[in-house]
Coordinates of C-alpha atoms in Angstrom, one line a residue:
X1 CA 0.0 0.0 0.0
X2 CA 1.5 3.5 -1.2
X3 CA 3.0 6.0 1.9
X4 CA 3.0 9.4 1.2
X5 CA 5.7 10.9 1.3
X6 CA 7.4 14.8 2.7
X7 CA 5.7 16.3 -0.2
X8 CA 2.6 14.2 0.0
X9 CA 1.9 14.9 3.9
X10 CA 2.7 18.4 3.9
X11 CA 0.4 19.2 0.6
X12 CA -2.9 17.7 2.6
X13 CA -1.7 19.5 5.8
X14 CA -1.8 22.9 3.8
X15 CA -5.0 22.2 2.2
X16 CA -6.4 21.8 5.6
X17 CA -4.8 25.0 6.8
X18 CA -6.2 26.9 3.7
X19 CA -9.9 25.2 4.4
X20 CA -10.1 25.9 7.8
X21 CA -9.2 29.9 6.7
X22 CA -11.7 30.0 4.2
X23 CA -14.3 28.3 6.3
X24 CA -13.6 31.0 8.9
X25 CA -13.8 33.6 6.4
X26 CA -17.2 32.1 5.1
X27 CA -19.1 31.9 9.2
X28 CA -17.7 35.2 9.7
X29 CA -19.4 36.7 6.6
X30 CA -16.4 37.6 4.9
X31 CA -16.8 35.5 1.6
X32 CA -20.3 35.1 0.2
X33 CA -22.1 31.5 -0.5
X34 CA -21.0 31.7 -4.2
X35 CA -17.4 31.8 -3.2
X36 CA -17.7 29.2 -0.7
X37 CA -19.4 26.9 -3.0
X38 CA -16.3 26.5 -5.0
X39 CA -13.6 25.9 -2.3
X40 CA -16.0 23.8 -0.2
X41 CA -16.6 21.7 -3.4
X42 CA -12.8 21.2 -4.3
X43 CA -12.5 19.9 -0.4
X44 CA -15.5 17.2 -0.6
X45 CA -18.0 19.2 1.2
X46 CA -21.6 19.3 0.1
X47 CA -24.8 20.9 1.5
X48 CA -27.6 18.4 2.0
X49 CA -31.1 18.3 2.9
X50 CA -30.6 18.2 6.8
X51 CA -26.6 18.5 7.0
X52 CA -23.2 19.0 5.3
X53 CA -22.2 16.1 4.2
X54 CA -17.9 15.4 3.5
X55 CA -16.6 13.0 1.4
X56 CA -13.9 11.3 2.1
X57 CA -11.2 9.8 -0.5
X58 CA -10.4 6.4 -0.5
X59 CA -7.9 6.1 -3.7
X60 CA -8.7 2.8 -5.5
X61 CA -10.7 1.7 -2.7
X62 CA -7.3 0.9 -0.5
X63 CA -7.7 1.6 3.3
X64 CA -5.6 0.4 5.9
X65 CA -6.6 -0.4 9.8
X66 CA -5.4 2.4 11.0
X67 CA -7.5 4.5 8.5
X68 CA -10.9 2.6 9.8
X69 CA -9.9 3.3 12.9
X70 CA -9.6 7.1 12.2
X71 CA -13.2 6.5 10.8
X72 CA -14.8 5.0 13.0
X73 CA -13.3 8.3 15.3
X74 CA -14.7 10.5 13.2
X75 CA -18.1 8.5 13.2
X76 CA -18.2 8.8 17.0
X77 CA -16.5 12.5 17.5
X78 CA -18.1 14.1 15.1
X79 CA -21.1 12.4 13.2
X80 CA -23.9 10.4 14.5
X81 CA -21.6 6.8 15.0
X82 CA -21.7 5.6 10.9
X83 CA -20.2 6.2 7.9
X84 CA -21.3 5.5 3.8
X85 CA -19.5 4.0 1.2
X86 CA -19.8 5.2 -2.0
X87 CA -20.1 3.1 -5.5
X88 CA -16.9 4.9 -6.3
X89 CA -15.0 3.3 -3.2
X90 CA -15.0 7.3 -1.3
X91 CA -16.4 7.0 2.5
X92 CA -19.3 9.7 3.4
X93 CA -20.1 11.9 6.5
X94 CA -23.7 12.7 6.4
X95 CA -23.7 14.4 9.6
X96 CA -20.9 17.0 10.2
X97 CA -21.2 20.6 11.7
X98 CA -19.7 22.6 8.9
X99 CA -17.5 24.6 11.5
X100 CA -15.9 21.5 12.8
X101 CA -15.0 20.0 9.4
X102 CA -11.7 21.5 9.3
X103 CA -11.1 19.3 12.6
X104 CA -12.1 16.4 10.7
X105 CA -10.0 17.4 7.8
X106 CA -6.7 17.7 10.1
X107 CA -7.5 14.4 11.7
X108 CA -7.8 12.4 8.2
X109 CA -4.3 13.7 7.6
X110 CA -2.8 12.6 10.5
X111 CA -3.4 9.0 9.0
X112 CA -2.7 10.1 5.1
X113 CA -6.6 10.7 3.9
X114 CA -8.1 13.5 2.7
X115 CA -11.1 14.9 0.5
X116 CA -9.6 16.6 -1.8
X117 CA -11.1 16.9 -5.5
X118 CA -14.1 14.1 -4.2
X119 CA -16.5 16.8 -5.6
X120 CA -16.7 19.9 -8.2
X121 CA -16.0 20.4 -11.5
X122 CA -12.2 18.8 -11.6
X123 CA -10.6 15.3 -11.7
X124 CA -12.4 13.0 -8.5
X125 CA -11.1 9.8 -7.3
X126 CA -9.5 7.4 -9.4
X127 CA -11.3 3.9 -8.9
X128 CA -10.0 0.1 -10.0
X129 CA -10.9 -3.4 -9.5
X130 CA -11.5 -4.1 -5.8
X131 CA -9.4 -7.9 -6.2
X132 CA -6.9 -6.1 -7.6
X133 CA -3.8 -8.1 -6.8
X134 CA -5.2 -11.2 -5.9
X135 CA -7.4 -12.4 -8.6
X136 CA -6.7 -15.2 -10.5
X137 CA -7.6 -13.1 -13.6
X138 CA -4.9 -10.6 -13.4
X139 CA -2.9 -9.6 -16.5
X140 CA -1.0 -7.0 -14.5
X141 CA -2.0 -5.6 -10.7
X142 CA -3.4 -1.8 -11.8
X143 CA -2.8 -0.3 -8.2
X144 CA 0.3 0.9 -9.3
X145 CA -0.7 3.1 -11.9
X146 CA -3.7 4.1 -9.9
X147 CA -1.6 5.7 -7.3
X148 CA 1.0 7.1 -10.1
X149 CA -2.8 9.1 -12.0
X150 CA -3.7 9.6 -8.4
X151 CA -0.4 11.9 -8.2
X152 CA -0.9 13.1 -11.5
X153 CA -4.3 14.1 -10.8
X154 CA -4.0 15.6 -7.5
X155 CA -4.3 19.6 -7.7
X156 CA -3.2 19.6 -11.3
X157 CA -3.2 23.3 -12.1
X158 CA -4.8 23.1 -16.0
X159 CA -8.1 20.8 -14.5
X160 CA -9.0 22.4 -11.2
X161 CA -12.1 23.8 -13.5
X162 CA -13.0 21.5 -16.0
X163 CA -16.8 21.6 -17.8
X164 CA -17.9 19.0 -15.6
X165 CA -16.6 16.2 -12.9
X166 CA -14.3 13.7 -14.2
X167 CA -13.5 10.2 -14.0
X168 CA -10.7 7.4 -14.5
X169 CA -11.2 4.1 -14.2
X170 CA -8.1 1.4 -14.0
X171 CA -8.5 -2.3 -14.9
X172 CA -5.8 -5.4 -15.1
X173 CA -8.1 -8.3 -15.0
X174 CA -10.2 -10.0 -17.8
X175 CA -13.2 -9.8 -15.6
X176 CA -14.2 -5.9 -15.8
X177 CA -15.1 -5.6 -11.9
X178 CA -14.6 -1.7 -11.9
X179 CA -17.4 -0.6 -14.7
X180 CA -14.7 1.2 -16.7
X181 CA -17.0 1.4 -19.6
X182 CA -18.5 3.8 -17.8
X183 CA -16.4 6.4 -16.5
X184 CA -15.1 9.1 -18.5
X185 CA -11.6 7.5 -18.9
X186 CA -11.8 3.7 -18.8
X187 CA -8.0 2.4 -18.9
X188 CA -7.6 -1.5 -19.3
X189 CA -4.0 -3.2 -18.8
X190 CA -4.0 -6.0 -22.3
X191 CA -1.3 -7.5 -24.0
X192 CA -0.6 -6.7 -27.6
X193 CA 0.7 -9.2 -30.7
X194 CA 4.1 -8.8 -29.4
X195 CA 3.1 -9.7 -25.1
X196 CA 4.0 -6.0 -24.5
X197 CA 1.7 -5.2 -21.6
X198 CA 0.2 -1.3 -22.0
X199 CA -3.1 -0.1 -22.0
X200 CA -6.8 0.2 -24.1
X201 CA -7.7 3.5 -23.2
X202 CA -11.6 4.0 -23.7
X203 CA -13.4 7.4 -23.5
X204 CA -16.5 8.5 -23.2
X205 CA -18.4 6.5 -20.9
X206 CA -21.1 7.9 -18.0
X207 CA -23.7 7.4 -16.4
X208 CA -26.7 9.8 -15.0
X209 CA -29.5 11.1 -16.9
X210 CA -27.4 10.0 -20.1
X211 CA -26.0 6.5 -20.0
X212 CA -23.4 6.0 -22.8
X213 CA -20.8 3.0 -23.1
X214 CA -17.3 4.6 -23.6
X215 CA -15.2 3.8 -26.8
X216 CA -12.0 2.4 -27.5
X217 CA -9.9 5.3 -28.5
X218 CA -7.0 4.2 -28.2
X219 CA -6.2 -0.3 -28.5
X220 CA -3.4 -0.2 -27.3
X221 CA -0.9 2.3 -25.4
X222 CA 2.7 2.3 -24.1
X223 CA 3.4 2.3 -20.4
X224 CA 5.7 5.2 -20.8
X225 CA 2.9 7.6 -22.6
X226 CA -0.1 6.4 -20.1
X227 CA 0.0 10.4 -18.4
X228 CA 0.5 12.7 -22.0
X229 CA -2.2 10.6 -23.4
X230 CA -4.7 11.0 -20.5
X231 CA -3.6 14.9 -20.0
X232 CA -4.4 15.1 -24.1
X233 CA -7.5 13.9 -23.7
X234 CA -8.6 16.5 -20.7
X235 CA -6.7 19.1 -22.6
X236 CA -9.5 18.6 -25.2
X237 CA -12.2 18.1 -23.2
X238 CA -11.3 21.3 -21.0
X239 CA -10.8 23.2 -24.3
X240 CA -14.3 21.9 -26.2
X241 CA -16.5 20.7 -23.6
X242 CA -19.9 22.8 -23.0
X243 CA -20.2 25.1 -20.0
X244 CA -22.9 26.9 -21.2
X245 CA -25.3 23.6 -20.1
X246 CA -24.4 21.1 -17.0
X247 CA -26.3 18.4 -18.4
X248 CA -24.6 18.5 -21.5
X249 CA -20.8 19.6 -20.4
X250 CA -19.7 15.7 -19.5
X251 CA -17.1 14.3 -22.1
X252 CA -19.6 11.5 -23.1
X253 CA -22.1 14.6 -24.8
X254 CA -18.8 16.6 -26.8
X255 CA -17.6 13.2 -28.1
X256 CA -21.3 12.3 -29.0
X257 CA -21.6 15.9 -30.5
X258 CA -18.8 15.8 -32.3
X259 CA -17.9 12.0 -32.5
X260 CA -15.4 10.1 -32.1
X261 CA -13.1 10.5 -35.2
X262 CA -13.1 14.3 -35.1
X263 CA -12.6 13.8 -31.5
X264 CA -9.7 11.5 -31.8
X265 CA -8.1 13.6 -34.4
X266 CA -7.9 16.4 -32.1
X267 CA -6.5 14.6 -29.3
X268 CA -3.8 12.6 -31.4
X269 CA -2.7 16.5 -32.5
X270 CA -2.5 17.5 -29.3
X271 CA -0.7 14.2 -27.7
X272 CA 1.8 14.6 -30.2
X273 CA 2.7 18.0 -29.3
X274 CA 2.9 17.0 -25.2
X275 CA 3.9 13.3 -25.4
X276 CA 8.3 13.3 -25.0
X277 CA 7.6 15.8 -22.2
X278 CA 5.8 13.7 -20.1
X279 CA 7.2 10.3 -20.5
X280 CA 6.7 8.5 -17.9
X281 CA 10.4 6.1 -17.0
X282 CA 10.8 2.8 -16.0
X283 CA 12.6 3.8 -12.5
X284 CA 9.3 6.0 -11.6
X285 CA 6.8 2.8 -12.4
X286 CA 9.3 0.9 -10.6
X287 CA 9.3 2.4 -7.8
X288 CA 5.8 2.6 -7.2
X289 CA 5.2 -0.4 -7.7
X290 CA 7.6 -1.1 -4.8
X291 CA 4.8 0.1 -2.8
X292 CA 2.6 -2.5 -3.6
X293 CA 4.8 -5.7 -3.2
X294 CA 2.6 -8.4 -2.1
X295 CA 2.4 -9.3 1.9
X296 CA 4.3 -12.3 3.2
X297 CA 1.9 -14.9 2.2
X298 CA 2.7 -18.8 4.0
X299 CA 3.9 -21.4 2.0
X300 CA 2.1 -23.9 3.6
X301 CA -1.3 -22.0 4.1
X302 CA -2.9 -24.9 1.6
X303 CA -2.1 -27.6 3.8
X304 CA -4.6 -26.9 6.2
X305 CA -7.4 -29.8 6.7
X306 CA -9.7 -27.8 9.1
X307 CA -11.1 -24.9 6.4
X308 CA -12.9 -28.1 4.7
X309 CA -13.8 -29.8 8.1
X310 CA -15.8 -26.5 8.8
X311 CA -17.2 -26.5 6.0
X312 CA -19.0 -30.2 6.4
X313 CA -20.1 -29.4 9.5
X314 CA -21.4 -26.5 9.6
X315 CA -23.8 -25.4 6.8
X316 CA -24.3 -21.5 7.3
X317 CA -20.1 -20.7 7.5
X318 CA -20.7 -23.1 3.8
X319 CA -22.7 -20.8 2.5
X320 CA -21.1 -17.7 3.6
X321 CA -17.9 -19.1 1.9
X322 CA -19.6 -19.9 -1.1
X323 CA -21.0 -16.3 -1.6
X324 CA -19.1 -14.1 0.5
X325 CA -15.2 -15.0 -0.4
X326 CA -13.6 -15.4 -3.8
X327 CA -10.6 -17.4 -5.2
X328 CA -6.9 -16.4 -4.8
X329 CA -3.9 -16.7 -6.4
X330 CA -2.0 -17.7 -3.8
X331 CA -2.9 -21.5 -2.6
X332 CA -4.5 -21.1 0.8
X333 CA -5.7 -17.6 0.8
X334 CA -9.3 -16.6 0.2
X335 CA -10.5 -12.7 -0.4
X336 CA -13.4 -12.2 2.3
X337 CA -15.9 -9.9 1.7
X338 CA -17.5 -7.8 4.6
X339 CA -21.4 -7.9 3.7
X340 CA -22.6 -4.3 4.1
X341 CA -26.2 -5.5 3.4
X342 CA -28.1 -6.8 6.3
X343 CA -31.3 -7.2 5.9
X344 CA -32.2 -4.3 8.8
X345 CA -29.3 -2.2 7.8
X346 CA -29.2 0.6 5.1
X347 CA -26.8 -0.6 1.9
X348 CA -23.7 0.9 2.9
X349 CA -23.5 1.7 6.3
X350 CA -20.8 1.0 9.2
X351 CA -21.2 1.7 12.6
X352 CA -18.4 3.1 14.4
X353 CA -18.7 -0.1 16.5
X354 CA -18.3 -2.1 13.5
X355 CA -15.5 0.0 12.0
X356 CA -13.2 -0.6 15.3
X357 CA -13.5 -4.2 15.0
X358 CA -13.1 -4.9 11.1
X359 CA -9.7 -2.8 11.8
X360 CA -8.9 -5.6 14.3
X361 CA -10.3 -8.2 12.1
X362 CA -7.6 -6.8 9.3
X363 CA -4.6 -6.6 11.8
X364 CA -5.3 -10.4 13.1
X365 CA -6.3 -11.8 9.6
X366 CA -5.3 -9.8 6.5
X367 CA -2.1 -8.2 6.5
X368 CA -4.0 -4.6 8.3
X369 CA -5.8 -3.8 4.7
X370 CA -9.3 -3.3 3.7
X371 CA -10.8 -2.7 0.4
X372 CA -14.1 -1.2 -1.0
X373 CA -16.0 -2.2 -3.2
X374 CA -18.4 -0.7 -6.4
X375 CA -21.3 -2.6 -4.9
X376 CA -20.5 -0.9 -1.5
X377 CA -19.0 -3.4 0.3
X378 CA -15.8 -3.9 1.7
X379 CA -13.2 -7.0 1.3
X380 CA -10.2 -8.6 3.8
X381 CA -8.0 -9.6 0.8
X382 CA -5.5 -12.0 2.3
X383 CA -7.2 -14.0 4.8
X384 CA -5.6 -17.2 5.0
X385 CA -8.0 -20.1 4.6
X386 CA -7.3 -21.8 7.9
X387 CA -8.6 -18.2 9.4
X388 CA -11.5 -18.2 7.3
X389 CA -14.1 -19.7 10.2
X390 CA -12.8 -17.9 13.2
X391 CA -13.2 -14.2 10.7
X392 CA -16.8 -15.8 9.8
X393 CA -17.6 -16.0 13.4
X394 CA -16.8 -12.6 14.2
X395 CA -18.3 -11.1 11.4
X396 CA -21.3 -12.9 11.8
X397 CA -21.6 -11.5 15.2
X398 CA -21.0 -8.3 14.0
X399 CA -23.9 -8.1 11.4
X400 CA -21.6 -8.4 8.7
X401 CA -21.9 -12.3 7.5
X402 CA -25.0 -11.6 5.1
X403 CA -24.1 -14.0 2.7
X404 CA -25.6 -12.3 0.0
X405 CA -22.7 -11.0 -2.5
X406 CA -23.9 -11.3 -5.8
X407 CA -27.7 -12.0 -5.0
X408 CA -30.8 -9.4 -5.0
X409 CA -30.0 -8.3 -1.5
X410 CA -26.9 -7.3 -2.2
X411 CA -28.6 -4.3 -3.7
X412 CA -26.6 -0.8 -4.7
X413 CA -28.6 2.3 -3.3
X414 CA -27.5 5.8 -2.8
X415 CA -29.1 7.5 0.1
X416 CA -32.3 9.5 -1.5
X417 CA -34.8 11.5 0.0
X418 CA -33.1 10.8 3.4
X419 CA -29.9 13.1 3.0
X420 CA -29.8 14.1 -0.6
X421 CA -30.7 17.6 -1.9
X422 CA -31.1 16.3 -5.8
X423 CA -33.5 13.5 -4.4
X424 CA -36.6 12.8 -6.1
X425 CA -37.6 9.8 -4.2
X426 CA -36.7 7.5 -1.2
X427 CA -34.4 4.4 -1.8
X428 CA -33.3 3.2 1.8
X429 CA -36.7 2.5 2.8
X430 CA -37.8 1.3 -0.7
X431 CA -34.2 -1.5 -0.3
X432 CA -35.5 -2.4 3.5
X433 CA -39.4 -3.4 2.0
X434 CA -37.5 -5.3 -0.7
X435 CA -34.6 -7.1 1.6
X436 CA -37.9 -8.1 4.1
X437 CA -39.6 -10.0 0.9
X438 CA -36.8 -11.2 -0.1
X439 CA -35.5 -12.4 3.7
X440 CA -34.8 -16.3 2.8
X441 CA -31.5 -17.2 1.9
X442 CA -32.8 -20.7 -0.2
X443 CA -35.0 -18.8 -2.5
X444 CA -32.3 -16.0 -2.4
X445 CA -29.7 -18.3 -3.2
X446 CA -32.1 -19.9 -5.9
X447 CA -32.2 -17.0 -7.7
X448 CA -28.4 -16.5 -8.0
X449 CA -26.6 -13.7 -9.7
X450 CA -29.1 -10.5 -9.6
X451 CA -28.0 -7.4 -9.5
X452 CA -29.9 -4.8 -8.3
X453 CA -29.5 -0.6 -8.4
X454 CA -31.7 2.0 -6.9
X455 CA -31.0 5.6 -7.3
X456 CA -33.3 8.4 -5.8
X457 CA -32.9 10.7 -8.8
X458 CA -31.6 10.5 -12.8
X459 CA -27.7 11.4 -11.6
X460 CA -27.6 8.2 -11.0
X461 CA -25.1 7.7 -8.3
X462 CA -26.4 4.0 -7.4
X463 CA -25.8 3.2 -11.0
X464 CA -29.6 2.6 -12.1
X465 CA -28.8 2.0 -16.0
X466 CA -26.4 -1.0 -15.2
X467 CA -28.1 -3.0 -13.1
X468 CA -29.5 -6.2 -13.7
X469 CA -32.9 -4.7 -12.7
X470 CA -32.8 -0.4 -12.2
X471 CA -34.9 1.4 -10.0
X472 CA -35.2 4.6 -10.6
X473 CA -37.0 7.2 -8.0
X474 CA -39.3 10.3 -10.1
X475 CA -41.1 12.6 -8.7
X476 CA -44.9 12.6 -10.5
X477 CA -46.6 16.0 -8.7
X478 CA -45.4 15.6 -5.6
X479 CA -45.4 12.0 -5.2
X480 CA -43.1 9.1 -5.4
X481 CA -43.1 6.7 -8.2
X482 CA -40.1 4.4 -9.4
X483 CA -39.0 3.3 -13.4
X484 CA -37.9 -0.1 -13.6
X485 CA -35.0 -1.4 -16.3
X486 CA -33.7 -4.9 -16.9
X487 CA -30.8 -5.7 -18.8
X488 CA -28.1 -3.5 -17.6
X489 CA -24.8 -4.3 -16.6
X490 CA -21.5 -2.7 -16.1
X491 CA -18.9 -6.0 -16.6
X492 CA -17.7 -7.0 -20.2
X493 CA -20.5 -7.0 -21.6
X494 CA -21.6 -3.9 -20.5
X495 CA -25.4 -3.1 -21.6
X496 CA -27.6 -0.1 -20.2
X497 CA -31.2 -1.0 -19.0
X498 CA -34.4 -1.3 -21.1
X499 CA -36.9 0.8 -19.8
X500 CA -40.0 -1.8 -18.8
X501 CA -42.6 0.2 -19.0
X502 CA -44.8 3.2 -16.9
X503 CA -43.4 3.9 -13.5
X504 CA -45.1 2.1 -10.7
X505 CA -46.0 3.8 -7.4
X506 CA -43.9 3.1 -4.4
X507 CA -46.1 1.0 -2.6
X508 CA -45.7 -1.5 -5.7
X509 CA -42.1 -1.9 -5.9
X510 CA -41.3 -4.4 -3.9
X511 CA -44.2 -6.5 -5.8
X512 CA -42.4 -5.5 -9.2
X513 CA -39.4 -7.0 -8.0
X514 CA -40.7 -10.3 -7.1
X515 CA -42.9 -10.4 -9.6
X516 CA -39.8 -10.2 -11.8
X517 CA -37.9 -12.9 -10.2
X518 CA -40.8 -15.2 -10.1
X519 CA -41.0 -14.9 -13.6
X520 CA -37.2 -15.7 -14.0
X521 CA -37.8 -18.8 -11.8
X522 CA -40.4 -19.8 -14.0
X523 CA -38.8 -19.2 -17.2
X524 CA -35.1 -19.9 -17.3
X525 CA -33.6 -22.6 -18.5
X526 CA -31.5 -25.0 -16.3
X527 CA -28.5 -22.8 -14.9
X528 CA -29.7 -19.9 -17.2
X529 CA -28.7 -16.7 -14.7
X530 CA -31.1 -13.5 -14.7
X531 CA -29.0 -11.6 -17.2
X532 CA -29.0 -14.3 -19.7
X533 CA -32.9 -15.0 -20.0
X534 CA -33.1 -11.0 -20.3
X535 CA -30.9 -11.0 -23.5
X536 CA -32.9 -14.1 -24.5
X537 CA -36.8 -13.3 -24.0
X538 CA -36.6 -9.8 -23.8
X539 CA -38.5 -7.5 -21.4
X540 CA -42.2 -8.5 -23.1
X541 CA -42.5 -11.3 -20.6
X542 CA -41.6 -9.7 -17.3
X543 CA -43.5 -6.5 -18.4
X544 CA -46.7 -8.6 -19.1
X545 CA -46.9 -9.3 -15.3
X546 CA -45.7 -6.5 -14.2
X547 CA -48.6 -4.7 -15.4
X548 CA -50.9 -7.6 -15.9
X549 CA -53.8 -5.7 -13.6
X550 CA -53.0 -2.3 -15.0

């Protein structure tokens, strides 16, 4: 995991000098709400519906103890003893006192965290696969050039004020587990003819009111030109991109507008121009990757007999291993994922409570890391098979054993009309109705791979378009009423949603949904998943019942 460094610490300890000035400045009258809105963007600080609410960076969704610790702090000091986590692997604050935020600031820096650029117009957090480094489907670990775009990114003097938020993406696996089709920069690690490893750069993905798959723009790309390409492409997109028109000032609408070829042409011109002077050496990849060397894994961690023992007698800690860890590359380790969805819990969520004892839970059984997740949860990566019970015990006392990664519990959902502003509609109580009627594990388990995203309003930040079945919240007069898609997805093959039909009321959502999955239990064929009868039938059958009384 990177360390900062002397230039690294003392750039987030003057950014919380200058906030906590300008904050001053802002309570005493001095600077006007206009002003503010700016600098408190640029530091992660938004006004919601009942609160401020801070966002936190978590860079490629890499934490370690120490950090959750600082959290869960935070959580007890400061907010009301929780903390969110984002689809884009940032950790939220829904509950801070704008005049203390600067405090909170100065005490994420003390453990090397920060929220800088994790809102406004500018370059946000740059996201990647959250197995990165331990799956068995790695080309090349992309943490490494994560962290060297997360330098690159920070504070960059050209982007502080682009047309519109921007964001990168960073793959190394077959399997795309970090939706970077739909980010603005989507940056897969491939091998070309030769087994050079470099990059596919794709542009132009999003989500929000306008859900476009990016495009390949560049097959394949050099190591050494990874930052002069990317800073050719915002140089572009700061130069061209709207600002007369937010909902039309993301990359996605100027490449659509002006499309692709003229928009590669114009960016090739430019790259060539910039690309010797930013070349990115061998020694500087090197040495982060240095950073990122693997842990000190056991030799002999496969030789354990009691992880399959466990496993025969004792059906529950089968099942959460089934759904709740995934394969490794080394022999004997498991990645563990830390269900954030419990039935009676909001999607997301930690308790301070919890947040002190996953820390321990890293330290004992995982090398002190924790990841999260796009589907907001969070992972022990290196948890040695042999410690796989005594962690499932723990958790499971914890309220964080759900084993329900993967199924239709295991449900995105941003916060809606609870904290956010843009809200149109609820989705936390919406996701508790639908986890009650969907509350046993067989059937659950039945169903299999479902993947299921509720947003409150069209930005989208739950990922709506890509899930296997969106919910999206509208507002019709005053009321609450939800769209349904099926077909989305945001792996491989990525798709965006077909819109079923007329928005149902609230009170018939949770009866949409199983109404949905009864007809996929009654339709598919043999070990046919969710996604694959969609692309097979269509949405005519499931929108027959869905509106069969209407």
């Amino acid at each position: 995991m990177y360390q900062y460094n002397d230039i690294d610490q003392t750039l987030i300890e003057q950014r919380v000098d200058q906030f906590r000035r300008q904050t001053e400045s802002f309570l005493k009258g001095q600077i006007s709400d206009d002003q503010f809105r700016a600098l408190r963007l640029m530091n992660g600080v938004y006004i919601q519906t009942h609160a401020p609410m801070l966002r936190i960076a978590g860079p490629y969704g890499l934490l370690n103890s120490k950090q959750i610790r600082k959290l869960a702090h935070i959580a007890r000091t400061y907010d009301k003893n929780y903390c969110h986590f984002t689809t884009r692997q940032n950790v939220q604050f829904n509950w801070p006192q704008l005049e203390r935020i600067p405090d909170i600031l100065e005490e994420l820096a003390s453990v090397q965290m920060h929220a800088i650029q994790t809102s406004g117009n500018c370059l946000r957090n740059t996201s990647s696969d959250h197995l990165a480094g331990v799956c068995l489907d790695e080309i090349e670990d992309p943490r490494p050039y994560c962290e060297i775009i997360r330098q690159w990114t920070t504070l960059h003097p050209e982007f502080a004020y682009l047309p519109r938020k921007f964001k990168i993406a960073v793959s190394g696996a077959k399997l795309d587990r970090a939706a970077t089709q739909f980010h603005d920069i989507g940056l897969h690690l491939v091998k070309n003819d030769a087994d050079e490893i470099g990059f596919r750069v794709l542009v132009g993905g999003g989500l929000g009111r306008t859900p476009i798959i990016g495009q390949v723009i560049k097959p394949f790309l050099e190591k050494k030109h990874l930052l002069s390409y990317l800073e050719a492409i915002l140089r572009i997109y700061n130069l061209f991109g709207r600002r007369d028109n937010k909902y039309k000032a993301r990359i996605k609408i100027l490449i659509k507008e002006s499309g692709m070829e003229k928009f590669s042409e114009l960016v090739e011109k430019e790259w060539l121009l910039i690309r010797d002077d930013l070349e990115l050496s061998t020694d500087r990849i090197d040495a982060i990757k240095v950073q990122f060397t693997p842990p000190a894994y056991e030799t002999d961690a496969g030789q354990d007999s009691g992880f399959e023992l466990h496993q025969l007698e004792n059906k529950a800690f089968a099942t959460w291993i089934k759904y709740n860890t995934a394969d490794h590359k080394v022999a004997g380790y498991r990645a563990a994922f830390i269900s954030l969805k419990a039935p009676d819990s909001p999607p997301g969520d930690m308790t301070d409570t919890q947040l002190d004892a996953v820390a321990d839970l890293a330290d004992q059984y995982s090398f002190g890391e924790v990841r999260s997740t796009h589907r907001q949860n969070l992972i022990l990566a290196d948890v040695k098979q042999a410690d796989l019970f005594p962690l499932w015990q723990q958790l499971d006392a914890l309220k964080l054993a759900t084993p329900n990664i993967g199924t239709a519990t295991d449900m995105i959902c941003c916060p809606g009309l609870d904290f956010c502003s843009l809200a149109n509609a609820s989705s936390i109580s919406v996701a508790k109705e639908i986890n009650d009627a969907l509350d046993d594990l067989d059937y659950l388990h039945d169903i299999g791979d479902v993947k299921i995203n509720m947003s409150g309003c069209m930005n989208g930040c739950a990922h709506q378009s890509v899930g296997h079945i969106g919910i999206l919240g509208v507002d019709k007069k005053g009321a609450e009423w939800y769209q349904l898609t099926l077909g989305g997805s945001s792996e491989n093959e990525a798709a965006i949603g077909e819109r079923l039909g007329p928005a149902v009321a609230k009170d018939q959502v949770t009866k949409a949904i199983t109404t949905i999955l009864d007809v996929y239990i009654k339709q598919r064929l043999d070990d046919e998943s969710f996604l694959d009868m969609v692309n097979r039938v269509g949405i005519t059958p499931f929108k027959e019942q869905v509106y069969a009384n209407n």
